[in-house]
């Protein structure tokens, strides 16, 4: 057995041995000195109690008194009496153990303490805050004894923290249950409860009988039914009202009033906890729904900015730990050996994205369509410049080199698409979705292998080369003439430098110009881009992507006309409200609110893909503000 060196523990042990909480300070110093001499070889820390331990013990007692673990009487040191409060902690802990199997046993009160011990010797706690705090976190090894101040002027009770708090609340409800089983109380309070709830006589009686005969079921009913909480609050009120009218109260009457006060606090705590749980569950349900909306893949930063239908951030309605556990459940829980519902992938920058597995293939196809135009334009311009200088690139004619070039372009232009195409789950997902309704008609694998980038992007080097050549002046098709004209058409190098210098001066002038409201709003819009635009993309590309999703018209002219009609509607609306927007109020919530108002207009309601339209409207608002 380990040797005790703590003065508080030694003092409690000494008090228990003598069977009294009152300890003479001189006698305790003699005891601790002998204890140290006997155990010094087992623990060198006891050396401080050898010789004259008075000063050391005095310093330790001062600390214990500040913690409300002892009380020192105002006498000379040699006659000072130490009241060991932790002695009563153990004594009352035993009382609560008795109460747990005998509801007739009384709660310990201030009357159970010696009269010479002042009230302030023991720390007092407000019952509502204290019970709530202990249900959240309780130290069952604590030696503390507390005075719990109950509401409605019910006499305070004593409670040791080492007793589980549920024993107190269970005991309170048990005392009420025992009282209601008595014949004189049973019919009386049942009648009052039924009279207070006309039309609900049956449910009232069921609640009453269930509470008396089946304690556990009664609590479960309260967790699932709002009526049960209502009936309970009424019952507690009726009991307290009747017992407060009693003039010559007995100890049993006082015990019932204490039990009512404790039960009301516990049931209110339980009700609040259930409301918070429902609120958290609803927020997590909203989170799950948000993850299924465009753009389908979200970083953790984006997830933390999700809001509910009222614009209130979801993060805050649940904790960081709740979010972590929820995402972990979605990304790890699988059925029948299939992949989890939510998949995780990482782009080269290190950002992790979450995406539903049912959205992976549709997103790949959409990103490929988006990348098609961008990469085709990039390569056409690049090859045009190369051809201008009478040079060639291997990828212009070598298909393998062209595939490598496309791969590098995808990595640069669309990091999300590149990460998805190289994700380790993609092959397994293709196998899983082959015979699934969620699989759709998306085919990006052939014979178990990912299709070449040229097929995914629907690009070929022959077409791009032809487009680049079309941009060249006509003389490039005449070798001799093109060399002569090319020699004289070269621009002097100093002209390029002059152009760069002019550009730099323009930038400098612009930076020195006072910041207008339009400029400030444009900066705010630029900051908000992070929320809407995936890594590696641009606002123009995202607008084009969502436009293709909501605008299903095939004809070029009709497609362009519908897009312009929607854009015009957004522009007209923004002209009316822009004066009400400031840099402080131009937030994600405000943009969503403006977009929601626009999408609810009759003309907008005719568009079927409302989710894509909603995203498009938000992006276009951002675009308008950003570009003044």
XYZ file of C-alpha atoms in Angstrom:
628
model
C 0.000 0.000 0.000
C 1.351 3.454 -0.989
C 2.436 5.723 1.842
C 0.176 8.799 2.246
C 1.916 12.194 2.239
C -1.121 14.462 1.724
C -2.136 16.324 4.903
C -5.823 16.412 3.924
C -5.966 12.635 3.508
C -4.014 12.035 6.738
C -6.335 14.413 8.601
C -9.450 12.613 7.338
C -7.910 9.251 8.273
C -7.094 10.542 11.757
C -10.667 11.872 12.223
C -12.143 8.537 11.105
C -9.937 6.653 13.571
C -11.085 8.753 16.516
C -14.731 8.774 15.257
C -15.083 12.558 15.376
C -14.719 15.476 12.984
C -13.128 17.586 15.725
C -9.343 17.206 15.870
C -6.990 18.948 18.299
C -4.257 20.608 16.259
C -1.457 19.739 18.768
C -2.530 16.092 18.836
C -2.598 15.910 15.037
C 0.914 17.391 14.793
C 2.183 14.702 17.194
C 0.423 12.041 15.108
C 1.824 13.207 11.789
C 5.343 13.443 13.276
C 5.184 9.815 14.464
C 3.715 8.782 11.106
C 6.622 10.448 9.292
C 9.223 8.807 11.542
C 7.677 5.392 10.904
C 7.413 5.718 7.095
C 10.352 8.017 6.245
C 12.279 5.197 4.589
C 9.339 4.406 2.306
C 8.768 7.988 1.181
C 11.368 10.745 1.554
C 8.717 13.502 1.170
C 7.707 12.891 4.805
C 10.956 14.514 5.956
C 9.150 17.886 6.178
C 7.067 16.536 9.069
C 10.065 15.476 11.162
C 11.346 17.675 14.005
C 8.709 20.338 14.671
C 5.942 20.005 12.039
C 3.828 22.904 13.443
C 4.674 25.490 10.773
C 4.413 23.019 7.894
C 1.041 21.710 9.133
C -0.215 25.289 9.730
C 0.556 26.258 6.122
C -1.205 23.152 4.779
C -4.261 23.759 6.996
C -4.601 27.311 5.637
C -4.743 25.905 2.087
C -7.328 23.296 3.100
C -9.510 25.921 4.788
C -9.520 28.048 1.598
C -10.752 24.963 -0.259
C -13.528 24.420 2.356
C -12.061 21.045 3.353
C -11.406 21.998 6.987
C -12.501 24.727 9.398
C -10.110 26.213 11.947
C -11.584 27.567 15.190
C -10.381 30.982 16.398
C -8.230 29.824 19.322
C -4.565 29.713 20.241
C -2.542 27.266 18.102
C -1.987 24.857 21.012
C -5.730 24.742 21.718
C -7.022 25.148 18.168
C -9.668 22.653 17.042
C -9.722 21.505 13.422
C -13.159 20.616 12.076
C -12.537 18.048 9.360
C -15.297 18.749 6.805
C -14.242 15.758 4.688
C -15.261 13.573 7.643
C -18.855 14.641 6.931
C -18.290 14.101 3.218
C -17.810 10.394 3.873
C -20.609 10.303 6.432
C -23.171 11.878 4.059
C -21.976 9.795 1.112
C -23.044 6.810 3.191
C -26.391 8.511 3.816
C -27.023 8.841 0.074
C -26.187 5.194 -0.348
C -28.907 4.445 2.188
C -31.354 6.800 0.423
C -30.803 4.979 -2.887
C -32.471 1.826 -1.523
C -34.669 3.416 1.179
C -36.695 6.410 -0.029
C -37.824 7.123 3.537
C -34.279 8.169 4.517
C -33.967 11.973 4.676
C -31.657 14.210 2.681
C -28.800 15.555 4.852
C -29.336 19.204 5.748
C -27.538 21.935 7.708
C -29.238 20.585 10.822
C -27.030 17.490 10.524
C -23.882 19.600 11.040
C -22.590 20.724 14.443
C -23.928 24.102 15.565
C -20.443 25.517 16.095
C -19.628 25.063 12.415
C -20.590 28.287 10.544
C -22.450 28.058 7.218
C -19.643 29.726 5.295
C -17.272 26.926 6.293
C -18.848 24.859 3.503
C -19.093 26.141 -0.062
C -22.627 26.926 -1.263
C -23.863 26.260 -4.784
C -26.980 27.304 -6.680
C -28.905 24.092 -7.378
C -29.746 24.823 -11.034
C -26.148 25.614 -12.036
C -24.603 22.949 -9.821
C -26.775 20.018 -10.934
C -26.269 20.990 -14.582
C -22.486 21.252 -14.111
C -22.254 17.854 -12.408
C -24.260 16.142 -15.153
C -21.780 17.635 -17.637
C -18.659 16.704 -15.664
C -18.240 15.269 -12.181
C -15.152 14.318 -10.172
C -16.208 11.231 -8.213
C -12.897 11.274 -6.302
C -13.459 14.783 -4.982
C -13.582 15.169 -1.149
C -15.713 18.343 -1.449
C -18.961 18.771 0.447
C -21.420 21.389 -0.847
C -24.515 23.174 0.385
C -27.066 23.035 -2.457
C -29.416 26.019 -2.335
C -32.796 24.877 -3.678
C -35.413 27.061 -5.425
C -38.851 28.023 -4.036
C -37.320 28.504 -0.551
C -37.014 24.753 -0.020
C -34.476 24.032 2.757
C -30.916 23.537 1.457
C -29.375 20.081 1.385
C -25.790 18.846 1.760
C -24.238 16.923 -1.105
C -20.777 15.319 -1.444
C -19.359 15.491 -4.977
C -18.116 11.917 -4.691
C -21.759 10.767 -4.926
C -22.959 10.392 -8.549
C -25.449 13.196 -9.250
C -27.992 10.793 -10.743
C -28.350 9.224 -7.273
C -29.648 12.579 -6.006
C -32.160 13.028 -8.851
C -33.268 9.387 -8.751
C -33.778 9.655 -5.004
C -35.882 12.807 -5.370
C -38.195 11.195 -7.904
C -38.346 8.006 -5.853
C -39.545 9.966 -2.803
C -42.306 11.591 -4.877
C -43.274 8.219 -6.317
C -43.485 6.662 -2.848
C -45.696 9.503 -1.620
C -48.063 9.213 -4.622
C -48.518 5.492 -4.042
C -50.269 6.244 -0.779
C -54.011 6.030 -1.050
C -54.718 9.511 0.329
C -52.401 11.150 -2.197
C -52.832 8.914 -5.249
C -56.445 9.681 -6.157
C -56.223 13.285 -4.983
C -53.329 14.353 -7.250
C -54.528 12.191 -10.161
C -57.879 13.972 -10.027
C -56.213 17.417 -9.963
C -54.052 16.488 -12.944
C -56.982 15.128 -14.980
C -59.154 18.168 -14.200
C -56.342 20.426 -15.429
C -56.244 18.588 -18.782
C -59.789 18.168 -20.106
C -59.917 15.931 -23.176
C -56.632 14.282 -22.216
C -57.905 12.181 -19.305
C -56.613 8.891 -20.731
C -53.114 10.137 -21.581
C -52.952 11.875 -18.198
C -53.833 8.657 -16.346
C -51.348 6.659 -18.439
C -48.578 9.115 -17.566
C -49.473 9.059 -13.874
C -49.655 5.265 -13.644
C -46.492 4.819 -15.685
C -44.518 7.127 -13.396
C -45.660 5.319 -10.255
C -45.278 1.742 -11.461
C -42.485 1.886 -14.094
C -39.809 4.486 -13.263
C -37.528 3.757 -16.237
C -40.396 3.772 -18.744
C -41.633 7.068 -17.357
C -38.302 8.730 -18.048
C -38.196 7.241 -21.526
C -41.683 8.606 -22.176
C -40.535 12.062 -21.120
C -37.653 11.836 -23.585
C -40.021 11.129 -26.466
C -43.145 13.092 -25.590
C -43.641 16.797 -24.986
C -46.902 16.069 -23.122
C -44.984 14.131 -20.470
C -42.910 17.191 -19.590
C -46.077 19.260 -19.465
C -47.831 16.765 -17.171
C -44.749 16.591 -14.974
C -44.464 20.337 -14.511
C -48.163 20.466 -13.603
C -47.872 17.588 -11.131
C -44.840 19.152 -9.434
C -46.664 22.470 -9.196
C -49.753 20.878 -7.599
C -47.677 18.934 -5.048
C -45.522 21.947 -4.128
C -48.635 24.159 -3.859
C -50.320 21.777 -1.413
C -47.269 21.059 0.737
C -46.308 24.751 1.004
C -49.743 25.400 2.551
C -49.048 22.994 5.427
C -48.402 25.031 8.574
C -46.838 22.442 10.877
C -44.475 20.791 8.405
C -42.827 17.525 9.331
C -39.407 16.317 8.199
C -41.205 14.157 5.654
C -43.075 17.203 4.285
C -39.781 19.081 3.972
C -38.263 16.098 2.203
C -41.082 16.146 -0.376
C -40.594 19.882 -1.016
C -36.856 19.286 -1.493
C -37.581 16.394 -3.831
C -39.973 18.508 -5.915
C -37.384 21.291 -6.234
C -34.680 18.824 -7.327
C -37.001 16.976 -9.727
C -38.164 20.179 -11.413
C -34.566 21.230 -12.019
C -33.630 17.784 -13.316
C -36.606 17.590 -15.659
C -35.920 21.091 -17.004
C -32.312 20.041 -17.565
C -33.496 16.904 -19.344
C -35.919 18.915 -21.476
C -33.224 21.431 -22.464
C -30.833 18.609 -23.268
C -33.398 16.939 -25.519
C -34.132 20.237 -27.267
C -30.428 20.786 -27.852
C -30.076 17.230 -29.134
C -32.970 17.727 -31.559
C -31.478 21.034 -32.681
C -28.109 19.361 -33.211
C -29.692 16.457 -35.084
C -31.557 18.885 -37.357
C -28.354 20.843 -37.991
C -26.468 17.662 -38.881
C -29.349 16.675 -41.159
C -29.074 20.079 -42.867
C -25.320 19.525 -43.171
C -25.933 16.178 -44.856
C -28.326 17.849 -47.292
C -25.878 20.684 -48.040
C -23.180 18.175 -48.982
C -25.475 16.871 -51.736
C -25.841 20.299 -53.371
C -23.611 21.819 -56.086
C -20.629 22.042 -56.339
C -20.804 18.582 -54.638
C -17.262 18.567 -53.236
C -16.474 20.680 -50.165
C -13.375 21.461 -48.144
C -13.568 21.654 -44.360
C -13.454 25.463 -44.537
C -16.502 25.420 -46.795
C -18.330 22.966 -44.511
C -17.734 25.251 -41.533
C -19.518 28.052 -43.426
C -22.724 26.101 -44.145
C -25.907 27.815 -42.938
C -29.474 26.676 -42.326
C -32.596 27.957 -44.093
C -32.603 31.035 -41.840
C -28.988 31.906 -42.637
C -27.722 30.821 -39.209
C -24.345 29.019 -39.375
C -24.722 25.284 -38.767
C -21.341 25.224 -37.040
C -22.289 26.326 -33.562
C -25.503 24.334 -33.529
C -23.172 21.365 -33.196
C -19.674 21.225 -31.709
C -16.360 20.577 -33.433
C -16.405 17.118 -31.904
C -19.945 16.470 -33.191
C -18.860 17.491 -36.703
C -15.753 15.324 -36.519
C -17.725 12.284 -35.360
C -20.457 12.846 -37.959
C -18.024 13.119 -40.872
C -16.055 10.172 -39.539
C -19.237 8.098 -39.467
C -20.141 9.037 -43.051
C -16.599 8.383 -44.322
C -16.038 5.056 -42.542
C -19.413 3.316 -42.169
C -20.075 0.945 -45.073
C -22.672 -1.672 -45.906
C -22.124 -5.050 -47.588
C -18.467 -4.283 -48.183
C -19.245 -1.207 -50.311
C -17.485 2.124 -50.091
C -18.714 4.576 -47.404
C -21.407 7.082 -48.359
C -18.985 10.015 -48.152
C -15.554 9.866 -49.771
C -12.474 11.978 -49.106
C -9.791 13.028 -51.559
C -6.908 15.492 -51.431
C -5.577 17.935 -54.037
C -1.856 18.668 -54.444
C -2.037 21.754 -52.219
C -3.057 19.493 -49.326
C -6.705 20.601 -49.114
C -9.047 17.707 -48.312
C -12.448 17.529 -50.012
C -15.566 15.572 -49.080
C -17.949 14.234 -51.733
C -20.847 11.754 -51.808
C -19.890 8.704 -53.831
C -23.056 9.090 -55.918
C -21.800 12.523 -57.024
C -18.261 11.501 -58.031
C -18.933 10.422 -61.636
C -21.386 13.268 -62.420
C -18.827 15.761 -61.061
C -16.012 14.207 -63.137
C -18.118 14.499 -66.291
C -19.053 18.106 -65.515
C -15.478 19.062 -64.690
C -14.284 17.375 -67.889
C -16.788 19.415 -69.902
C -15.611 22.564 -68.173
C -11.930 21.720 -68.642
C -12.505 20.924 -72.329
C -12.988 24.573 -73.311
C -10.245 25.923 -71.056
C -7.575 23.402 -72.070
C -8.464 23.633 -75.751
C -8.075 27.401 -75.589
C -4.806 27.178 -73.632
C -3.217 24.682 -76.007
C -4.463 26.504 -79.093
C -2.874 29.765 -77.907
C 0.324 28.020 -76.811
C 0.716 26.140 -80.074
C -0.105 29.280 -82.064
C 2.823 31.100 -80.431
C 5.121 28.134 -81.096
C 4.092 28.022 -84.751
C 4.622 31.774 -85.036
C 8.279 31.157 -84.251
C 8.479 28.342 -86.823
C 8.860 25.753 -84.045
C 7.103 22.474 -83.246
C 6.168 20.499 -80.124
C 6.249 16.671 -79.819
C 2.624 16.575 -78.610
C 1.413 18.128 -81.852
C 1.870 14.781 -83.608
C 2.713 12.214 -80.871
C -0.446 10.916 -79.200
C 1.391 9.622 -76.117
C 3.050 13.009 -75.602
C -0.330 14.648 -76.153
C -1.848 12.489 -73.357
C 0.948 13.599 -71.002
C 0.324 17.226 -71.969
C -3.404 16.869 -71.249
C -2.652 15.289 -67.884
C -0.423 18.240 -66.905
C -3.059 20.675 -68.146
C -5.782 19.030 -66.033
C -3.493 19.105 -62.994
C -2.939 22.825 -63.531
C -6.402 23.907 -64.677
C -8.635 21.730 -62.473
C -6.907 20.341 -59.345
C -10.209 18.838 -58.130
C -10.735 16.907 -61.382
C -7.111 15.738 -61.392
C -7.371 14.522 -57.783
C -10.617 12.644 -58.516
C -9.208 10.945 -61.624
C -6.227 9.770 -59.589
C -8.125 8.890 -56.381
C -7.520 5.370 -55.059
C -11.243 4.761 -54.639
C -12.209 5.475 -58.255
C -11.741 1.919 -59.610
C -13.654 0.394 -56.658
C -16.420 2.956 -57.098
C -16.758 2.086 -60.800
C -17.139 -1.607 -59.949
C -19.684 -0.841 -57.209
C -21.817 1.447 -59.387
C -21.851 -0.756 -62.481
C -25.018 -2.514 -61.304
C -26.428 0.373 -59.286
C -29.103 2.937 -60.104
C -26.725 5.617 -58.801
C -24.199 4.632 -61.427
C -26.079 6.381 -64.211
C -24.778 6.330 -67.780
C -21.342 7.728 -66.975
C -18.600 5.608 -68.522
C -15.080 6.726 -67.662
C -13.554 3.221 -67.491
C -12.959 0.675 -70.230
C -11.949 -2.899 -69.368
C -11.074 -1.817 -65.847
C -8.825 1.052 -66.987
C -9.482 4.787 -66.865
C -10.205 6.239 -70.295
C -7.385 8.345 -71.825
C -7.478 12.054 -71.030
C -8.115 12.791 -74.718
C -11.357 10.784 -74.565
C -12.422 12.170 -71.191
C -11.872 15.739 -72.390
C -12.973 14.998 -75.970
C -9.828 16.639 -77.350
C -7.358 15.571 -80.009
C -4.090 17.066 -81.135
C -5.088 17.178 -84.822
C -8.008 19.531 -84.183
C -6.047 21.783 -81.819
C -3.176 22.016 -84.304
C -5.591 22.894 -87.091
C -7.171 25.621 -84.922
C -3.755 27.056 -84.070
C -2.750 27.169 -87.755
C -5.964 28.983 -88.627
C -4.877 31.841 -86.369
C -1.655 32.342 -88.332
C -1.510 35.056 -91.035
C -1.862 33.814 -94.642
C 1.828 34.267 -95.441
C 2.768 31.443 -93.045
C 1.505 29.071 -95.701
C 4.120 30.500 -98.147
C 7.541 29.492 -96.749
C 9.805 32.065 -98.477
C 7.437 34.990 -98.010
C 6.759 34.101 -94.363
C 10.508 34.128 -93.537
C 11.007 37.563 -95.108
C 7.952 39.128 -93.468
C 8.743 37.428 -90.169
C 12.234 38.972 -90.156
C 10.898 42.537 -90.592
C 7.800 42.052 -88.399
C 9.719 41.242 -85.207
C 8.981 43.753 -82.455
C 11.970 45.406 -80.796
C 12.639 44.185 -77.287
C 12.666 47.674 -75.753
C 9.019 48.132 -76.861
C 7.992 45.173 -74.729
C 9.899 46.629 -71.787
C 8.219 50.002 -72.314
C 4.813 48.318 -72.278
C 5.624 46.579 -68.977
C 6.834 49.850 -67.454
C 3.608 51.582 -68.513
C 1.533 48.786 -66.967
C 3.471 49.046 -63.724
C 2.918 52.818 -63.608
C -0.819 52.325 -64.161
C -0.941 49.842 -61.272
C 0.959 52.249 -59.029
C -1.400 55.110 -59.880
C -4.400 52.918 -59.179
C -3.034 51.877 -55.784
C -2.522 55.536 -54.808
C -6.101 56.448 -55.762
C -8.525 56.829 -52.766
C -10.606 53.691 -52.169
C -14.217 54.255 -53.247
C -17.252 52.316 -52.048
C -17.281 50.442 -55.366
C -13.627 49.456 -54.920
C -14.256 48.368 -51.319
C -17.194 46.205 -52.387
C -15.100 44.720 -55.182
C -12.419 43.771 -52.645
C -15.050 42.239 -50.372
C -16.389 40.229 -53.325
C -12.868 39.044 -54.142
C -12.503 37.825 -50.560
C -15.779 35.885 -50.769
C -14.643 34.001 -53.880
C -13.011 31.384 -51.653
C -16.448 30.288 -50.441
C -17.843 29.738 -53.947
C -14.967 28.844 -56.241
C -13.106 25.516 -55.959
C -9.361 25.514 -55.821
C -7.797 26.029 -59.254
C -10.996 27.349 -60.856
C -12.174 30.868 -61.728
C -15.474 32.701 -61.412
C -15.947 32.727 -65.210
C -15.492 28.974 -65.432
C -17.880 28.331 -62.563
C -20.498 30.596 -64.126
C -20.164 28.755 -67.416
C -20.393 25.376 -65.652
C -23.603 26.182 -63.747
C -25.108 27.940 -66.757
C -24.810 24.710 -68.763
C -26.543 22.846 -65.925
C -29.648 25.032 -65.572
C -29.898 26.223 -69.179
C -30.919 23.068 -71.053
C -31.841 24.771 -74.341
C -29.925 23.197 -77.216
C -30.237 25.939 -79.853
C -27.308 28.362 -79.726
C -29.444 31.490 -80.091
C -32.199 30.374 -77.671
C -29.558 29.226 -75.160
C -27.804 32.603 -75.307
C -31.119 34.483 -75.114
C -32.264 32.652 -71.963
C -28.884 33.247 -70.317
C -29.033 36.961 -71.160
C -32.604 37.223 -69.828
C -31.532 35.749 -66.494
C -28.423 37.947 -66.369
C -30.492 41.044 -67.164
C -32.946 40.201 -64.377
C -30.057 39.868 -61.907
C -28.431 43.113 -63.094
C -31.695 45.081 -62.783
C -32.297 43.715 -59.301
C -28.742 44.530 -58.160
C -29.038 48.139 -59.440
C -31.996 48.593 -57.078
C -30.377 47.071 -53.982
C -26.680 47.936 -54.407
C -27.112 51.198 -52.452
C -28.293 49.171 -49.421
C -25.134 47.061 -49.403
C -21.945 47.966 -47.549
C -18.662 46.119 -47.122
C -19.807 45.044 -43.645
C -23.154 43.645 -44.831
C -21.868 42.079 -48.064
C -21.489 38.545 -46.718
C -22.250 35.007 -47.840
C -25.587 35.181 -45.991
C -26.527 38.420 -47.808
C -25.609 36.969 -51.200
C -27.686 33.861 -50.491
C -30.599 36.034 -49.371
C -30.452 38.115 -52.562
C -30.167 34.994 -54.732
C -33.072 33.346 -52.937
C -35.292 36.386 -53.581
C -34.409 36.324 -57.262
C -34.971 32.571 -57.638
C -38.446 32.916 -56.142
C -39.624 35.274 -58.879
C -42.212 33.734 -61.267
C -39.917 33.732 -64.317
C -37.075 32.073 -62.416
C -39.409 29.441 -60.985
C -39.962 28.117 -64.521
C -36.364 26.838 -64.604
C -36.320 23.237 -63.375
C -32.777 22.898 -61.980
C -33.204 25.316 -59.081
C -30.060 24.220 -57.227
C -27.773 25.022 -60.164
C -29.673 28.257 -60.848
C -29.306 29.296 -57.192
C -25.525 28.768 -57.374
C -25.345 30.613 -60.710
C -27.249 33.633 -59.357
C -24.926 33.849 -56.335
C -21.859 33.695 -58.569
C -23.252 36.291 -60.976
C -24.011 38.667 -58.076
C -20.428 38.187 -56.928
C -19.227 38.821 -60.502
C -21.258 42.032 -60.846
C -20.047 43.477 -57.552
C -16.466 42.440 -58.222
C -16.436 44.124 -61.619
C -18.304 47.254 -60.567
